[in-house]
mmCIF file of C-alpha atoms in Angstrom:
data_model
loop_
_atom_site.group_PDB
_atom_site.id
_atom_site.type_symbol
_atom_site.label_atom_id
_atom_site.label_comp_id
_atom_site.label_asym_id
_atom_site.label_seq_id
_atom_site.Cartn_x
_atom_site.Cartn_y
_atom_site.Cartn_z
ATOM 1 C CA UNK U 1 52.383 -40.330 -14.053
ATOM 2 C CA UNK U 2 51.493 -38.528 -10.925
ATOM 3 C CA UNK U 3 47.684 -37.554 -10.200
ATOM 4 C CA UNK U 4 46.964 -33.307 -10.893
ATOM 5 C CA UNK U 5 43.982 -33.443 -9.509
ATOM 6 C CA UNK U 6 43.106 -30.260 -7.702
ATOM 7 C CA UNK U 7 42.703 -30.158 -3.761
ATOM 8 C CA UNK U 8 38.773 -29.258 -2.629
ATOM 9 C CA UNK U 9 38.525 -25.575 -2.236
ATOM 10 C CA UNK U 10 37.956 -24.856 1.266
ATOM 11 C CA UNK U 11 34.651 -22.588 0.909
ATOM 12 C CA UNK U 12 31.386 -24.452 0.785
ATOM 13 C CA UNK U 13 29.590 -24.577 -2.702
ATOM 14 C CA UNK U 14 27.105 -21.866 -2.581
ATOM 15 C CA UNK U 15 23.920 -22.775 -3.782
ATOM 16 C CA UNK U 16 22.289 -21.328 -6.849
ATOM 17 C CA UNK U 17 20.919 -18.119 -6.451
ATOM 18 C CA UNK U 18 16.807 -17.671 -6.720
ATOM 19 C CA UNK U 19 16.085 -14.786 -8.674
ATOM 20 C CA UNK U 20 12.487 -13.165 -7.589
ATOM 21 C CA UNK U 21 10.419 -10.736 -9.897
ATOM 22 C CA UNK U 22 9.246 -9.163 -6.600
ATOM 23 C CA UNK U 23 11.075 -5.579 -6.935
ATOM 24 C CA UNK U 24 10.186 -5.531 -10.745
ATOM 25 C CA UNK U 25 6.281 -6.143 -9.784
ATOM 26 C CA UNK U 26 6.485 -3.640 -7.208
ATOM 27 C CA UNK U 27 8.013 -1.016 -9.292
ATOM 28 C CA UNK U 28 5.077 -1.594 -11.868
ATOM 29 C CA UNK U 29 2.642 -1.619 -9.039
ATOM 30 C CA UNK U 30 3.910 1.638 -8.426
ATOM 31 C CA UNK U 31 3.315 3.080 -11.794
ATOM 32 C CA UNK U 32 -0.222 1.611 -12.239
ATOM 33 C CA UNK U 33 -1.312 2.396 -8.687
ATOM 34 C CA UNK U 34 0.051 6.020 -9.152
ATOM 35 C CA UNK U 35 -1.980 6.403 -12.357
ATOM 36 C CA UNK U 36 -5.284 4.676 -10.593
ATOM 37 C CA UNK U 37 -4.696 7.148 -7.558
ATOM 38 C CA UNK U 38 -4.584 10.320 -9.920
ATOM 39 C CA UNK U 39 -8.190 9.423 -11.763
ATOM 40 C CA UNK U 40 -9.113 8.666 -7.832
ATOM 41 C CA UNK U 41 -8.344 11.076 -6.075
ATOM 42 C CA UNK U 42 -8.992 13.952 -8.490
ATOM 43 C CA UNK U 43 -12.326 12.487 -8.886
ATOM 44 C CA UNK U 44 -12.218 12.577 -5.021
ATOM 45 C CA UNK U 45 -11.689 16.380 -4.721
ATOM 46 C CA UNK U 46 -13.792 17.631 -7.723
ATOM 47 C CA UNK U 47 -16.848 15.759 -5.954
ATOM 48 C CA UNK U 48 -16.434 17.086 -2.378
ATOM 49 C CA UNK U 49 -14.339 20.346 -2.756
ATOM 50 C CA UNK U 50 -16.057 21.760 -6.242
ATOM 51 C CA UNK U 51 -19.151 20.920 -7.420
ATOM 52 C CA UNK U 52 -22.508 21.351 -5.810
ATOM 53 C CA UNK U 53 -21.363 24.142 -3.196
ATOM 54 C CA UNK U 54 -17.970 22.597 -2.501
ATOM 55 C CA UNK U 55 -17.292 21.906 1.237
ATOM 56 C CA UNK U 56 -19.872 23.560 2.979
ATOM 57 C CA UNK U 57 -22.244 20.676 2.039
ATOM 58 C CA UNK U 58 -20.224 17.893 3.693
ATOM 59 C CA UNK U 59 -22.050 16.979 6.690
ATOM 60 C CA UNK U 60 -22.832 13.613 8.180
ATOM 61 C CA UNK U 61 -26.143 13.229 5.810
ATOM 62 C CA UNK U 62 -23.706 13.644 2.897
ATOM 63 C CA UNK U 63 -21.326 11.189 4.276
ATOM 64 C CA UNK U 64 -24.039 8.743 5.127
ATOM 65 C CA UNK U 65 -26.018 9.562 1.795
ATOM 66 C CA UNK U 66 -22.623 8.983 -0.208
ATOM 67 C CA UNK U 67 -22.108 5.654 1.411
ATOM 68 C CA UNK U 68 -25.230 4.122 1.166
ATOM 69 C CA UNK U 69 -24.023 3.465 -2.581
ATOM 70 C CA UNK U 70 -22.027 0.735 -3.003
ATOM 71 C CA UNK U 71 -20.520 2.534 -5.937
ATOM 72 C CA UNK U 72 -19.055 5.486 -3.475
ATOM 73 C CA UNK U 73 -17.734 2.546 -0.973
ATOM 74 C CA UNK U 74 -15.694 0.628 -3.550
ATOM 75 C CA UNK U 75 -14.492 4.359 -5.243
ATOM 76 C CA UNK U 76 -13.305 5.101 -1.255
ATOM 77 C CA UNK U 77 -12.033 1.720 -0.656
ATOM 78 C CA UNK U 78 -10.211 1.517 -3.784
ATOM 79 C CA UNK U 79 -8.794 4.791 -2.771
ATOM 80 C CA UNK U 80 -7.544 3.754 0.382
ATOM 81 C CA UNK U 81 -6.182 0.417 -0.549
ATOM 82 C CA UNK U 82 -4.225 1.699 -3.311
ATOM 83 C CA UNK U 83 -3.008 4.930 -1.299
ATOM 84 C CA UNK U 84 -1.769 2.974 2.216
ATOM 85 C CA UNK U 85 -0.313 -0.278 -0.421
ATOM 86 C CA UNK U 86 1.522 2.365 -2.759
ATOM 87 C CA UNK U 87 2.680 4.714 0.364
ATOM 88 C CA UNK U 88 3.940 1.621 2.127
ATOM 89 C CA UNK U 89 5.483 0.234 -0.761
ATOM 90 C CA UNK U 90 7.605 3.830 -1.067
ATOM 91 C CA UNK U 91 8.338 3.388 2.723
ATOM 92 C CA UNK U 92 9.314 0.105 2.245
ATOM 93 C CA UNK U 93 11.960 1.232 -0.239
ATOM 94 C CA UNK U 94 13.439 3.780 1.272
ATOM 95 C CA UNK U 95 13.924 1.477 4.434
ATOM 96 C CA UNK U 96 16.117 -0.757 1.679
ATOM 97 C CA UNK U 97 17.704 2.099 0.932
ATOM 98 C CA UNK U 98 18.527 4.269 3.796
ATOM 99 C CA UNK U 99 18.681 1.644 6.844
ATOM 100 C CA UNK U 100 22.218 0.326 7.382
ATOM 101 C CA UNK U 101 21.992 -2.641 9.910
ATOM 102 C CA UNK U 102 19.868 -5.711 8.768
ATOM 103 C CA UNK U 103 18.262 -5.296 12.533
ATOM 104 C CA UNK U 104 17.141 -1.941 11.836
ATOM 105 C CA UNK U 105 15.791 -2.909 8.267
ATOM 106 C CA UNK U 106 13.887 -5.636 9.983
ATOM 107 C CA UNK U 107 12.149 -3.738 12.504
ATOM 108 C CA UNK U 108 11.531 -0.686 10.473
ATOM 109 C CA UNK U 109 9.680 -3.048 7.777
ATOM 110 C CA UNK U 110 7.961 -5.055 10.663
ATOM 111 C CA UNK U 111 6.745 -1.560 12.461
ATOM 112 C CA UNK U 112 5.586 -0.123 8.642
ATOM 113 C CA UNK U 113 3.662 -3.463 7.702
ATOM 114 C CA UNK U 114 1.949 -3.815 11.527
ATOM 115 C CA UNK U 115 0.610 -0.047 11.250
ATOM 116 C CA UNK U 116 -0.296 -0.634 6.952
ATOM 117 C CA UNK U 117 -2.191 -3.845 8.264
ATOM 118 C CA UNK U 118 -4.173 -1.967 11.141
ATOM 119 C CA UNK U 119 -4.983 1.157 8.980
ATOM 120 C CA UNK U 120 -6.654 -1.084 5.978
ATOM 121 C CA UNK U 121 -8.394 -3.148 8.654
ATOM 122 C CA UNK U 122 -9.737 0.174 10.702
ATOM 123 C CA UNK U 123 -10.422 1.894 7.493
ATOM 124 C CA UNK U 124 -12.212 -1.220 5.950
ATOM 125 C CA UNK U 125 -14.203 -1.679 8.692
ATOM 126 C CA UNK U 126 -15.537 1.860 9.145
ATOM 127 C CA UNK U 127 -16.498 1.872 4.925
ATOM 128 C CA UNK U 128 -18.505 -1.177 5.251
ATOM 129 C CA UNK U 129 -19.739 -0.987 9.015
ATOM 130 C CA UNK U 130 -20.813 2.897 8.535
ATOM 131 C CA UNK U 131 -24.395 3.281 10.213
ATOM 132 C CA UNK U 132 -26.135 6.227 9.204
ATOM 133 C CA UNK U 133 -28.740 5.573 11.860
ATOM 134 C CA UNK U 134 -26.843 6.078 15.025
ATOM 135 C CA UNK U 135 -29.087 7.934 17.472
ATOM 136 C CA UNK U 136 -27.843 11.117 18.868
ATOM 137 C CA UNK U 137 -26.919 11.050 22.578
#
């Protein structure tokens, strides 16, 4: 009887695809952070612009008094981090949708991630190292 074995295919065997839940977690983060940002930003706008005389009372002393409290530092830090990561995640999605070449997509994401890291680092540093007792020059 003749050997009826099939010849080996020329294409190499592809490894099993690894499925990641990154996009699911990213989608979920956008919804949760969006809700948290609504509360944080509306509270910020209410306190800063509407209550107790509105924007006319905002000056160096007001900010110094506000950031003397760990509660307000945490509030503003949460707003900064959530807004930055929420917006960066949205821009990452736009880059993935509209950048056609892999190299363009790669460099746009590098610019995005570096700018996000710089803004988060500087903003966090400002909130935690703010000194209300800087002498006037």
